[in-house]
GROMACS .gro file of C-alpha atoms in nm:
model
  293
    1UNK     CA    1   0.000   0.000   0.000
    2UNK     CA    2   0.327   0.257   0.111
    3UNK     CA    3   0.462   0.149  -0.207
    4UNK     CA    4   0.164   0.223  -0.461
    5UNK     CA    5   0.088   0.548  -0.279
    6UNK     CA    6   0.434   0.648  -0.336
    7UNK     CA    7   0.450   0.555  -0.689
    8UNK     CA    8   0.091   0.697  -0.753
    9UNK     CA    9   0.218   0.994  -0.548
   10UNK     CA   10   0.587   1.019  -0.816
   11UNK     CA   11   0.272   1.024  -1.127
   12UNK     CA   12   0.098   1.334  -1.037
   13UNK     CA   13   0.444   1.545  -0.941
   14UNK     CA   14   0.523   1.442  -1.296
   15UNK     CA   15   0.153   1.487  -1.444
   16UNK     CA   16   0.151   1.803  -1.293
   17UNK     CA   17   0.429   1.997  -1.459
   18UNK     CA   18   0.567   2.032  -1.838
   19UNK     CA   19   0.864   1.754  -1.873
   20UNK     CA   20   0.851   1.356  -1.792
   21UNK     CA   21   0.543   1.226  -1.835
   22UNK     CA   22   0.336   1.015  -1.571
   23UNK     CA   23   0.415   0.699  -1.752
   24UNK     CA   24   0.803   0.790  -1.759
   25UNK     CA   25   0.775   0.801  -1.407
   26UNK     CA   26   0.596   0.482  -1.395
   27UNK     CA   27   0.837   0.287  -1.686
   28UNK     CA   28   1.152   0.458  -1.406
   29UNK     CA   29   0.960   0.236  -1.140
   30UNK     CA   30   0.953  -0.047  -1.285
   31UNK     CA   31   0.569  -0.107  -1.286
   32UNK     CA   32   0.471   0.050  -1.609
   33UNK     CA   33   0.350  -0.289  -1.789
   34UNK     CA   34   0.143  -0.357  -1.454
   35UNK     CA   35  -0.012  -0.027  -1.484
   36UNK     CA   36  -0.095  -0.057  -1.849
   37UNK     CA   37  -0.232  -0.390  -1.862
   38UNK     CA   38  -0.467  -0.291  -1.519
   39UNK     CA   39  -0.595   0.010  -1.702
   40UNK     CA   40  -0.669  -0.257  -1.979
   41UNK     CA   41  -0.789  -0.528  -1.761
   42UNK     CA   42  -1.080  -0.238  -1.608
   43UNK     CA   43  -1.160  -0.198  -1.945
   44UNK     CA   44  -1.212  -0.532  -2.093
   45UNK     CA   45  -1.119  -0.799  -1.851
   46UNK     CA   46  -1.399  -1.047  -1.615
   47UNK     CA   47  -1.506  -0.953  -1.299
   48UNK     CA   48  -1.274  -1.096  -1.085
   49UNK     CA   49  -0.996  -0.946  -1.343
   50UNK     CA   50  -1.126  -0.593  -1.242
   51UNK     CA   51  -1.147  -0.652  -0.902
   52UNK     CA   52  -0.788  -0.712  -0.871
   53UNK     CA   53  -0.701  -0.437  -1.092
   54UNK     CA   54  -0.895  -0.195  -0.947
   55UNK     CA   55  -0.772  -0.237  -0.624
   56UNK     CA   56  -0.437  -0.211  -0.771
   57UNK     CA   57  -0.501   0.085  -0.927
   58UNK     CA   58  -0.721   0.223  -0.626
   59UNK     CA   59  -0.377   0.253  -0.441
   60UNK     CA   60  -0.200   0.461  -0.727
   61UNK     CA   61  -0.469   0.664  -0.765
   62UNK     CA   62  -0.515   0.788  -0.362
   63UNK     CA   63  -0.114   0.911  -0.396
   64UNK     CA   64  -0.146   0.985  -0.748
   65UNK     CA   65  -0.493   1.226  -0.598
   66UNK     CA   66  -0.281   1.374  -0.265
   67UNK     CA   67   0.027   1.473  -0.499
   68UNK     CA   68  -0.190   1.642  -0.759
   69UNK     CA   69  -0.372   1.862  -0.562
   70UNK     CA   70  -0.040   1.910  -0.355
   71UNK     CA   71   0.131   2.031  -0.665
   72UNK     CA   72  -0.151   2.249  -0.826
   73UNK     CA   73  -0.182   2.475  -0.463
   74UNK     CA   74   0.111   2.591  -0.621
   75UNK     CA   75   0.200   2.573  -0.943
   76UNK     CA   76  -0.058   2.816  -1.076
   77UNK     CA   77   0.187   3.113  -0.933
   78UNK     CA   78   0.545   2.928  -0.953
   79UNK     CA   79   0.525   2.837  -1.305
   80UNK     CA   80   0.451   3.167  -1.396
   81UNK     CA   81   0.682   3.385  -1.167
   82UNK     CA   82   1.026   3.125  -1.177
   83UNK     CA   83   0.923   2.992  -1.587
   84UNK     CA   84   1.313   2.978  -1.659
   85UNK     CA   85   1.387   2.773  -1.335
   86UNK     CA   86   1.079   2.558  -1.345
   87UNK     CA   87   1.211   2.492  -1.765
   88UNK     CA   88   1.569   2.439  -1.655
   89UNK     CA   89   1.430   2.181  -1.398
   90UNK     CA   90   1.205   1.992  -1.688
   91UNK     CA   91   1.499   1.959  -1.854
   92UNK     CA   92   1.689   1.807  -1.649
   93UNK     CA   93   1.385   1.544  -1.582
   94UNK     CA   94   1.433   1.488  -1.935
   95UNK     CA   95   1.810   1.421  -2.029
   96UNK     CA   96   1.855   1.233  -1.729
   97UNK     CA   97   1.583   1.059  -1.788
   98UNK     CA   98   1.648   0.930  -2.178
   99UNK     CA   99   1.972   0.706  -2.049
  100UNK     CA  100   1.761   0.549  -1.785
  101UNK     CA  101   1.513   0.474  -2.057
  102UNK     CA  102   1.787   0.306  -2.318
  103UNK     CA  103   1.927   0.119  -2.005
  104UNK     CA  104   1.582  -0.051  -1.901
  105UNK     CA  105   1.497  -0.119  -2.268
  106UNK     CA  106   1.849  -0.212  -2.418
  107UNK     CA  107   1.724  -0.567  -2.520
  108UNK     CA  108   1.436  -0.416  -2.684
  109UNK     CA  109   1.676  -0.169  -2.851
  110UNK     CA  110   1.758  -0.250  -3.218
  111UNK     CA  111   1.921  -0.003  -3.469
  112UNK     CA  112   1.757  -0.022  -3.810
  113UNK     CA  113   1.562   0.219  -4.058
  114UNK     CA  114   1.268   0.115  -3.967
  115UNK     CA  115   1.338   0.220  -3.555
  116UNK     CA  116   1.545   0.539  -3.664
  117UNK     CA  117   1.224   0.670  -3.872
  118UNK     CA  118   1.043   0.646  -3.561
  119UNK     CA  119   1.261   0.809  -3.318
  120UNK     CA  120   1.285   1.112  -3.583
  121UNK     CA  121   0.923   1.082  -3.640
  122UNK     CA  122   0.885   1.140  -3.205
  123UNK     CA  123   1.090   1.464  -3.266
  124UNK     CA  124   0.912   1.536  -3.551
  125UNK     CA  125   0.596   1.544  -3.395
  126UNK     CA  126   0.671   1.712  -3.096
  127UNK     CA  127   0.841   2.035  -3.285
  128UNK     CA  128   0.556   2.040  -3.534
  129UNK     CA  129   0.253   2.066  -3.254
  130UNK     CA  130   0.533   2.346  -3.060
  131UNK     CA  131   0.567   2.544  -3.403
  132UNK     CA  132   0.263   2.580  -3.509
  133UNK     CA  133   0.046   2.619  -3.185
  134UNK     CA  134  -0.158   2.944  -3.260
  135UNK     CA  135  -0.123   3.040  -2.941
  136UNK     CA  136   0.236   3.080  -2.864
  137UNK     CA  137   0.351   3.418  -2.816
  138UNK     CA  138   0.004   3.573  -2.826
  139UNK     CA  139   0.004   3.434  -2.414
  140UNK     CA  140  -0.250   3.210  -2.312
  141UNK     CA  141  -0.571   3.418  -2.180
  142UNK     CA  142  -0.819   3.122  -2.251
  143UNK     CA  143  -1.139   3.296  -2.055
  144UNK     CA  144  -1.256   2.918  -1.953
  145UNK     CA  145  -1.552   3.036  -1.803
  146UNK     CA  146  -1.708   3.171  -2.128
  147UNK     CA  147  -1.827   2.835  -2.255
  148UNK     CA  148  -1.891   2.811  -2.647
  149UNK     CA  149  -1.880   2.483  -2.882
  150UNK     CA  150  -1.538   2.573  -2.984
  151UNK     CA  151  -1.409   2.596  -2.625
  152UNK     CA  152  -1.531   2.311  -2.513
  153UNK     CA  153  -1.426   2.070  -2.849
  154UNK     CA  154  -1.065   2.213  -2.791
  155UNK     CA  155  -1.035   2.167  -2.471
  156UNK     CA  156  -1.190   1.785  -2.444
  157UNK     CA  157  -0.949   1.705  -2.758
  158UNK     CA  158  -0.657   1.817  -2.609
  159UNK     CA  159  -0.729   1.630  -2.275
  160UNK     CA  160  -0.752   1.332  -2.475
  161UNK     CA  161  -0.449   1.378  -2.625
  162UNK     CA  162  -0.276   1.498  -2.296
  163UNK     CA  163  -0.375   1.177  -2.089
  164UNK     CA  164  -0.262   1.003  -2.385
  165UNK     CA  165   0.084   1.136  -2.332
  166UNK     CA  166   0.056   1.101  -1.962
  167UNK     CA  167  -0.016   0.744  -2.038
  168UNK     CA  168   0.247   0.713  -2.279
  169UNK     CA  169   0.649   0.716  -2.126
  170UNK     CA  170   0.803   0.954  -2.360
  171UNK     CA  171   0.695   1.370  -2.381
  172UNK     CA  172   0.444   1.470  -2.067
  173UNK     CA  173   0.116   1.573  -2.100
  174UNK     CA  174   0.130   1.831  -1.908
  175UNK     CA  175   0.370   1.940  -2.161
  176UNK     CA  176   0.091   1.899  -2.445
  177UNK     CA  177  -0.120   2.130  -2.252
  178UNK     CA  178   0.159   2.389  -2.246
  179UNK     CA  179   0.184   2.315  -2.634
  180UNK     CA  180  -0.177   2.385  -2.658
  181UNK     CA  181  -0.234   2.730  -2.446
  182UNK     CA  182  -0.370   2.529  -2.182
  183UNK     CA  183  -0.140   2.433  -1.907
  184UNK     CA  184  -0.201   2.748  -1.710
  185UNK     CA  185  -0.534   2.798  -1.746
  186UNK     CA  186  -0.621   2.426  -1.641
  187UNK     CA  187  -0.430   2.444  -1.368
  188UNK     CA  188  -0.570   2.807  -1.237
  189UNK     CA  189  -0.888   2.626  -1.299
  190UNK     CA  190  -0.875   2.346  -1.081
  191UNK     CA  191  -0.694   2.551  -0.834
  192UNK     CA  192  -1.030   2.810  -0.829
  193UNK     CA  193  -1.228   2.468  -0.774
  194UNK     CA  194  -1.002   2.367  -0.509
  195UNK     CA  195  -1.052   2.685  -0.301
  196UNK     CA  196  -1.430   2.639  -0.345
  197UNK     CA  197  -1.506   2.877  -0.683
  198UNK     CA  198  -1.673   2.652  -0.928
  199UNK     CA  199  -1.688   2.899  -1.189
  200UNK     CA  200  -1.415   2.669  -1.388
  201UNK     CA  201  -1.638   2.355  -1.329
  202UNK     CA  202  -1.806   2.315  -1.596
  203UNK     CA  203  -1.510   2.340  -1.819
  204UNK     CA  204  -1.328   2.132  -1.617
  205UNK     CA  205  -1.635   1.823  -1.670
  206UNK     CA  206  -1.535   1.888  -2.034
  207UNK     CA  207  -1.212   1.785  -1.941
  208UNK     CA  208  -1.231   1.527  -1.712
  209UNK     CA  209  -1.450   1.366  -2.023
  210UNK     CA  210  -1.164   1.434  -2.254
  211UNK     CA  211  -0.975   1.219  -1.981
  212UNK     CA  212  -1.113   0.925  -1.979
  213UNK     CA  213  -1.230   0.943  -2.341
  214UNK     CA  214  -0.858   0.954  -2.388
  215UNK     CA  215  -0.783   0.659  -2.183
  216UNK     CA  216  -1.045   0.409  -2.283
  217UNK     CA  217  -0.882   0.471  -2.636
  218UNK     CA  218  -0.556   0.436  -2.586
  219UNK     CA  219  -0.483   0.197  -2.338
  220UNK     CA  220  -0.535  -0.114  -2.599
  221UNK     CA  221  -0.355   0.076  -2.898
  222UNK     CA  222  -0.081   0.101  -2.623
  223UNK     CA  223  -0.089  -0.227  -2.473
  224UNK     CA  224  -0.079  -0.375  -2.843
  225UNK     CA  225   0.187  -0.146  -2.977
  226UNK     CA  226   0.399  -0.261  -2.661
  227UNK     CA  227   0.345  -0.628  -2.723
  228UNK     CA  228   0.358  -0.647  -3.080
  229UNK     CA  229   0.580  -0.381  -3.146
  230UNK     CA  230   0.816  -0.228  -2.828
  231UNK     CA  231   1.165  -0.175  -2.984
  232UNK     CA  232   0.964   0.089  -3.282
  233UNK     CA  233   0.749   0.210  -2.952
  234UNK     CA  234   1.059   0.275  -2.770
  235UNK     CA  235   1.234   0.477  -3.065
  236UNK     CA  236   0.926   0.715  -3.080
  237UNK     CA  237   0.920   0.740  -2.752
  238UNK     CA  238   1.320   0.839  -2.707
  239UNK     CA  239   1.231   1.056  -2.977
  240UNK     CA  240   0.891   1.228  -2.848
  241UNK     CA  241   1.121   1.317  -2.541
  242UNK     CA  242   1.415   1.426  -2.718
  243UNK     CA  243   1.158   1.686  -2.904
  244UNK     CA  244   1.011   1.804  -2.612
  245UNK     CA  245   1.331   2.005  -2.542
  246UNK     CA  246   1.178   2.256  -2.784
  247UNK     CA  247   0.861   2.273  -2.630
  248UNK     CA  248   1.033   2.345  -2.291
  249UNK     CA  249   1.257   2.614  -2.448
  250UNK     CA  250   0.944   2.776  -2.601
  251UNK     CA  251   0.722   2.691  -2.338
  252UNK     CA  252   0.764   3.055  -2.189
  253UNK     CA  253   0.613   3.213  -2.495
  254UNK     CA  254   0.247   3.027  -2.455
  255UNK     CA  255   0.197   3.209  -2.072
  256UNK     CA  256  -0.067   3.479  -2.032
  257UNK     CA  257   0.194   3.743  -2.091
  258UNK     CA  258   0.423   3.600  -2.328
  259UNK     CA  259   0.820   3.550  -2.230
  260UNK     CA  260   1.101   3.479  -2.414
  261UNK     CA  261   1.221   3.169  -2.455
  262UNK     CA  262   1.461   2.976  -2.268
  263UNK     CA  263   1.872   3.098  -2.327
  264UNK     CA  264   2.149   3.042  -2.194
  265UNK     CA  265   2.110   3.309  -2.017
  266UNK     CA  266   1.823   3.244  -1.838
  267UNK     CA  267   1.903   2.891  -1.784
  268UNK     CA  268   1.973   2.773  -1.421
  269UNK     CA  269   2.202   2.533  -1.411
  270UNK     CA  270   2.143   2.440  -1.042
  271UNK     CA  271   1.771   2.369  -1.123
  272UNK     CA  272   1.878   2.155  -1.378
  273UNK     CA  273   2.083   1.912  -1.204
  274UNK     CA  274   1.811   1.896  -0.923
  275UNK     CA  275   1.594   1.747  -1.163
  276UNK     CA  276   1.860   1.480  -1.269
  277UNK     CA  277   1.841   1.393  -0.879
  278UNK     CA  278   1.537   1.370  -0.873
  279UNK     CA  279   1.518   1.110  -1.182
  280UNK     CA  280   1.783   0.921  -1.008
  281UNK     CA  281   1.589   0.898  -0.685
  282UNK     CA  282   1.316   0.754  -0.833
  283UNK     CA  283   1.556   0.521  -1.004
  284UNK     CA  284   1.678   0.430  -0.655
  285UNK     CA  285   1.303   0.363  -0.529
  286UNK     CA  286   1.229   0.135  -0.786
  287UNK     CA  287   1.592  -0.079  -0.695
  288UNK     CA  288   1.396  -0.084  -0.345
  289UNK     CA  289   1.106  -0.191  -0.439
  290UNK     CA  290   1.268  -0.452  -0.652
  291UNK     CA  291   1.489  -0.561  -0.283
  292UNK     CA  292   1.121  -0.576  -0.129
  293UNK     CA  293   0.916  -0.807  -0.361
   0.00000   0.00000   0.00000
């Protein structure tokens, strides 16, 4: 129970900010194949399937819950006032984070065209969704509480694609959402719910729809691509993370009042190789874990 609180607890740090995704964290942990095939299991297995998987899942979901509102109390004013710090630390998540990834999957790991196209594909993707967001560098002042058809399609689309990526070890979700304009506004908006002003509510049903639209349809794609296909998987993923560099540099450009992007000027070393501890903490709790089963 200790243990899945903790691990659910490691998911919503990392769901909660632009850089390693949720499922990174998970994949670091060593229980990322569990978590994928319970997810799967509460969608299509027999009762006695779910029951087990539920209670599994119950357990990373009451840390996963605790560390999530934990992290939104304040990241609605941190992200904005310390953006170059909070960056410098996502990328440290990141690049510590890709050998750790190589090293877990090395047997899965095969150089051909086929694998390289997918890696470059991961970048690809990830720069193309950063360069041509509308919103960056016109800020991000998404009035959520004026509800139209538009609104609401865009924002339960990207939360679909966001819990995809949380899903998904490779670029975060969170990160999506910064991609998309969102990231601040969705987490101002559950913040405002938090403190007991449900103006954002309704908006925020829209995208706790998105959610688990999201997951019910990619849990199998992921499960299958995993099974069937994990060394091309892995590539894209590697790659999805490698591109997500860019969408941390420019990340500062999709706030409510635009910044510039990351430099070297404005990029903090120190916070930077806190976040490489902090990847090789959790790298320590899964060896741990492993001591304990």
């Amino acid at each position: 129970m200790i243990l899945n609180f903790i691990r659910g607890f490691c998911m919503a740090l990392a769901d909660s900010v632009p850089g390693v995704s949720g499922g990174t964290v998970a994949f670091l942990l060593g229980f990322y194949d569990e978590f994928i095939n319970s997810l799967d299991t509460l969608i299509s297995g027999n009762i006695n399937e779910k029951k087990n998987a539920l209670k599994f899942l119950f357990k990373i979901l009451i840390g996963w819950v605790i560390g999530f509102i934990l992290a939104v109390s304040i990241l609605a004013s941190l992200f904005t006032t310390h953006i170059y710090k909070i960056s410098s630390l996502f990328m440290g998540f990141i690049l510590f984070a890709i050998p750790i990834v190589v090293k877990e999957e090395k047997k899965n790991i095969k150089f051909n065209l086929n694998n390289i196209i997918s890696g470059f594909l991961g970048v690809s993707l990830v720069v193309f969704i950063t360069y041509f967001n509308p919103i960056s560098g016109q800020g991000s002042s998404v009035d959520l509480t004026n509800l139209n058809f538009g609104l609401i399609l865009y924002v339960f689309i990207a939360a679909m694609i966001a819990i995809s990526a949380m899903v998904l070890p490779g670029i975060s979700g969170s990160t999506l959402l910064l991609i998309f304009g969102l990231y601040v506004p969705i987490i101002t908006a559950i913040k405002s719910v938090l403190h007991f002003d449900f103006a954002y509510l309704p908006i925020l049903i829209v995208f706790g729809f998105g959610i688990l639209a999201g997951i019910a349809s990619i849990v199998r794609i992921i499960k299958w691509s995993l099974e069937k296909h994990r060394s091309l998987v892995i590539f894209l993923i590697i790659g999805m993370m490698i591109g997500s560099f860019y969408a941390i540099i420019m990340g500062p450009q999709t706030l409510e009042i635009p910044q510039a992007p990351l430099s070297l000027q404005t990029f903090s070393f120190l916070w930077f190789i806190i976040g490489g501890i902090i990847i090789f903490g959790l790298q320590k709790l899964k060896y741990f874990a492993e001591k304990k089963k």
